[in-house]
Amino acid sequence: LVEQRVGCSIARFVEVNGWPAFRAVESQTVADLADRDAIVIDTGGGAILEPANRAALRARGRVVWLQADPTTIAKRISGDAGRPALRPGESLASEIV
């Protein structure tokens, strides 16, 4: 949904506009979706770092936090070429821990 809103991949949007701009679009998307009934919102891991996002999600429904160890997370996301690096030049493992 975020990619539809910005008209390009998340990786490209972050490359051009930076993480703060992405997080702003992400937060607006969470706020818009949190007002709807009978939906499941699957956020990325960073969305829940913003207190306003957590509050919006909790206000209207049930929040489920799925946890996994860093090795499992790394395996799951390592093949996603469209995923932008949180810390360019650093290892995937350093982003997870």
PDB file of C-alpha atoms in Angstrom:
ATOM      1  CA  LEU A   1       0.000   0.000   0.000  1.00  0.00           C
ATOM      2  CA  VAL A   2       2.852   2.388   0.799  1.00  0.00           C
ATOM      3  CA  GLU A   3       4.409   1.653  -2.596  1.00  0.00           C
ATOM      4  CA  GLN A   4       1.084   2.445  -4.274  1.00  0.00           C
ATOM      5  CA  ARG A   5       0.896   5.733  -2.400  1.00  0.00           C
ATOM      6  CA  VAL A   6       4.413   6.874  -3.277  1.00  0.00           C
ATOM      7  CA  GLY A   7       4.405   5.488  -6.815  1.00  0.00           C
ATOM      8  CA  CYS A   8       7.632   3.486  -6.556  1.00  0.00           C
ATOM      9  CA  SER A   9       9.297   0.751  -4.559  1.00  0.00           C
ATOM     10  CA  ILE A  10      10.081   1.385  -0.909  1.00  0.00           C
ATOM     11  CA  ALA A  11      13.772   0.912  -1.673  1.00  0.00           C
ATOM     12  CA  ARG A  12      13.661   3.623  -4.355  1.00  0.00           C
ATOM     13  CA  PHE A  13      11.604   5.979  -2.187  1.00  0.00           C
ATOM     14  CA  VAL A  14      14.053   5.624   0.699  1.00  0.00           C
ATOM     15  CA  GLU A  15      17.021   6.085  -1.653  1.00  0.00           C
ATOM     16  CA  VAL A  16      15.611   9.361  -2.988  1.00  0.00           C
ATOM     17  CA  ASN A  17      13.793  10.736   0.061  1.00  0.00           C
ATOM     18  CA  GLY A  18      15.378   9.059   3.084  1.00  0.00           C
ATOM     19  CA  TRP A  19      14.034   7.048   5.994  1.00  0.00           C
ATOM     20  CA  PRO A  20      12.278   9.942   7.782  1.00  0.00           C
ATOM     21  CA  ALA A  21      10.112  10.604   4.697  1.00  0.00           C
ATOM     22  CA  PHE A  22       9.306   6.903   4.423  1.00  0.00           C
ATOM     23  CA  ARG A  23       8.377   6.699   8.102  1.00  0.00           C
ATOM     24  CA  ALA A  24       6.050   9.698   7.659  1.00  0.00           C
ATOM     25  CA  VAL A  25       4.215   8.006   4.759  1.00  0.00           C
ATOM     26  CA  GLU A  26       4.140   4.754   6.714  1.00  0.00           C
ATOM     27  CA  SER A  27       2.625   6.517   9.737  1.00  0.00           C
ATOM     28  CA  GLN A  28      -0.027   8.204   7.622  1.00  0.00           C
ATOM     29  CA  THR A  29      -0.885   4.843   6.073  1.00  0.00           C
ATOM     30  CA  VAL A  30      -1.182   3.223   9.508  1.00  0.00           C
ATOM     31  CA  ALA A  31      -3.430   6.062  10.688  1.00  0.00           C
ATOM     32  CA  ASP A  32      -5.660   5.760   7.621  1.00  0.00           C
ATOM     33  CA  LEU A  33      -5.965   1.992   7.926  1.00  0.00           C
ATOM     34  CA  ALA A  34      -6.483   1.998  11.688  1.00  0.00           C
ATOM     35  CA  ASP A  35      -9.766   3.841  11.167  1.00  0.00           C
ATOM     36  CA  ARG A  36     -11.223   0.952   9.150  1.00  0.00           C
ATOM     37  CA  ASP A  37     -13.221  -1.959  10.488  1.00  0.00           C
ATOM     38  CA  ALA A  38     -12.684  -5.688   9.977  1.00  0.00           C
ATOM     39  CA  ILE A  39      -9.206  -5.616   8.433  1.00  0.00           C
ATOM     40  CA  VAL A  40      -5.823  -7.103   9.196  1.00  0.00           C
ATOM     41  CA  ILE A  41      -2.894  -4.676   9.027  1.00  0.00           C
ATOM     42  CA  ASP A  42       0.479  -6.317   8.465  1.00  0.00           C
ATOM     43  CA  THR A  43       3.110  -3.704   9.310  1.00  0.00           C
ATOM     44  CA  GLY A  44       6.811  -3.827   8.785  1.00  0.00           C
ATOM     45  CA  GLY A  45       9.038  -4.115  11.816  1.00  0.00           C
ATOM     46  CA  GLY A  46       9.783  -0.394  11.940  1.00  0.00           C
ATOM     47  CA  ALA A  47       6.167   0.758  12.023  1.00  0.00           C
ATOM     48  CA  ILE A  48       5.710  -0.227  15.628  1.00  0.00           C
ATOM     49  CA  LEU A  49       8.690   1.852  16.739  1.00  0.00           C
ATOM     50  CA  GLU A  50       6.586   5.000  16.383  1.00  0.00           C
ATOM     51  CA  PRO A  51       4.403   5.496  19.494  1.00  0.00           C
ATOM     52  CA  ALA A  52       1.603   7.116  17.459  1.00  0.00           C
ATOM     53  CA  ASN A  53       1.419   4.036  15.229  1.00  0.00           C
ATOM     54  CA  ARG A  54       1.143   1.720  18.223  1.00  0.00           C
ATOM     55  CA  ALA A  55      -1.554   3.910  19.748  1.00  0.00           C
ATOM     56  CA  ALA A  56      -3.556   4.049  16.514  1.00  0.00           C
ATOM     57  CA  LEU A  57      -3.412   0.295  16.099  1.00  0.00           C
ATOM     58  CA  ARG A  58      -4.331  -0.429  19.715  1.00  0.00           C
ATOM     59  CA  ALA A  59      -7.219   2.049  19.723  1.00  0.00           C
ATOM     60  CA  ARG A  60      -9.231   0.132  17.159  1.00  0.00           C
ATOM     61  CA  GLY A  61      -8.268  -3.492  17.470  1.00  0.00           C
ATOM     62  CA  ARG A  62      -6.067  -6.257  18.678  1.00  0.00           C
ATOM     63  CA  VAL A  63      -2.302  -6.079  18.155  1.00  0.00           C
ATOM     64  CA  VAL A  64      -0.299  -9.273  17.813  1.00  0.00           C
ATOM     65  CA  TRP A  65       3.475  -9.137  18.111  1.00  0.00           C
ATOM     66  CA  LEU A  66       5.272 -11.947  16.324  1.00  0.00           C
ATOM     67  CA  GLN A  67       8.778 -12.556  17.615  1.00  0.00           C
ATOM     68  CA  ALA A  68      11.687 -14.511  16.153  1.00  0.00           C
ATOM     69  CA  ASP A  69      15.356 -14.815  16.940  1.00  0.00           C
ATOM     70  CA  PRO A  70      17.802 -12.748  14.825  1.00  0.00           C
ATOM     71  CA  THR A  71      19.016 -15.774  12.842  1.00  0.00           C
ATOM     72  CA  THR A  72      15.481 -16.652  11.773  1.00  0.00           C
ATOM     73  CA  ILE A  73      14.720 -13.043  10.848  1.00  0.00           C
ATOM     74  CA  ALA A  74      17.904 -12.817   8.769  1.00  0.00           C
ATOM     75  CA  LYS A  75      16.969 -15.979   6.862  1.00  0.00           C
ATOM     76  CA  ARG A  76      13.477 -14.667   6.174  1.00  0.00           C
ATOM     77  CA  ILE A  77      14.528 -11.295   4.775  1.00  0.00           C
ATOM     78  CA  SER A  78      17.900 -12.091   3.196  1.00  0.00           C
ATOM     79  CA  GLY A  79      16.406 -12.887  -0.209  1.00  0.00           C
ATOM     80  CA  ASP A  80      14.358  -9.680  -0.463  1.00  0.00           C
ATOM     81  CA  ALA A  81      16.245  -7.565  -2.986  1.00  0.00           C
ATOM     82  CA  GLY A  82      13.618  -4.828  -2.735  1.00  0.00           C
ATOM     83  CA  ARG A  83      14.184  -4.260   0.962  1.00  0.00           C
ATOM     84  CA  PRO A  84      16.191  -1.086   1.597  1.00  0.00           C
ATOM     85  CA  ALA A  85      19.055  -1.216   4.056  1.00  0.00           C
ATOM     86  CA  LEU A  86      18.473   0.534   7.354  1.00  0.00           C
ATOM     87  CA  ARG A  87      22.203   1.107   7.648  1.00  0.00           C
ATOM     88  CA  PRO A  88      23.807   1.105   4.192  1.00  0.00           C
ATOM     89  CA  GLY A  89      27.181  -0.592   4.173  1.00  0.00           C
ATOM     90  CA  GLU A  90      26.496  -2.670   7.272  1.00  0.00           C
ATOM     91  CA  SER A  91      25.537  -6.317   7.478  1.00  0.00           C
ATOM     92  CA  LEU A  92      21.959  -7.499   7.600  1.00  0.00           C
ATOM     93  CA  ALA A  93      22.680  -9.032  11.001  1.00  0.00           C
ATOM     94  CA  SER A  94      23.659  -5.623  12.416  1.00  0.00           C
ATOM     95  CA  GLU A  95      20.234  -4.252  11.474  1.00  0.00           C
ATOM     96  CA  ILE A  96      18.382  -6.994  13.286  1.00  0.00           C
ATOM     97  CA  VAL A  97      20.061  -6.892  16.685  1.00  0.00           C
TER      98      VAL A  97
END
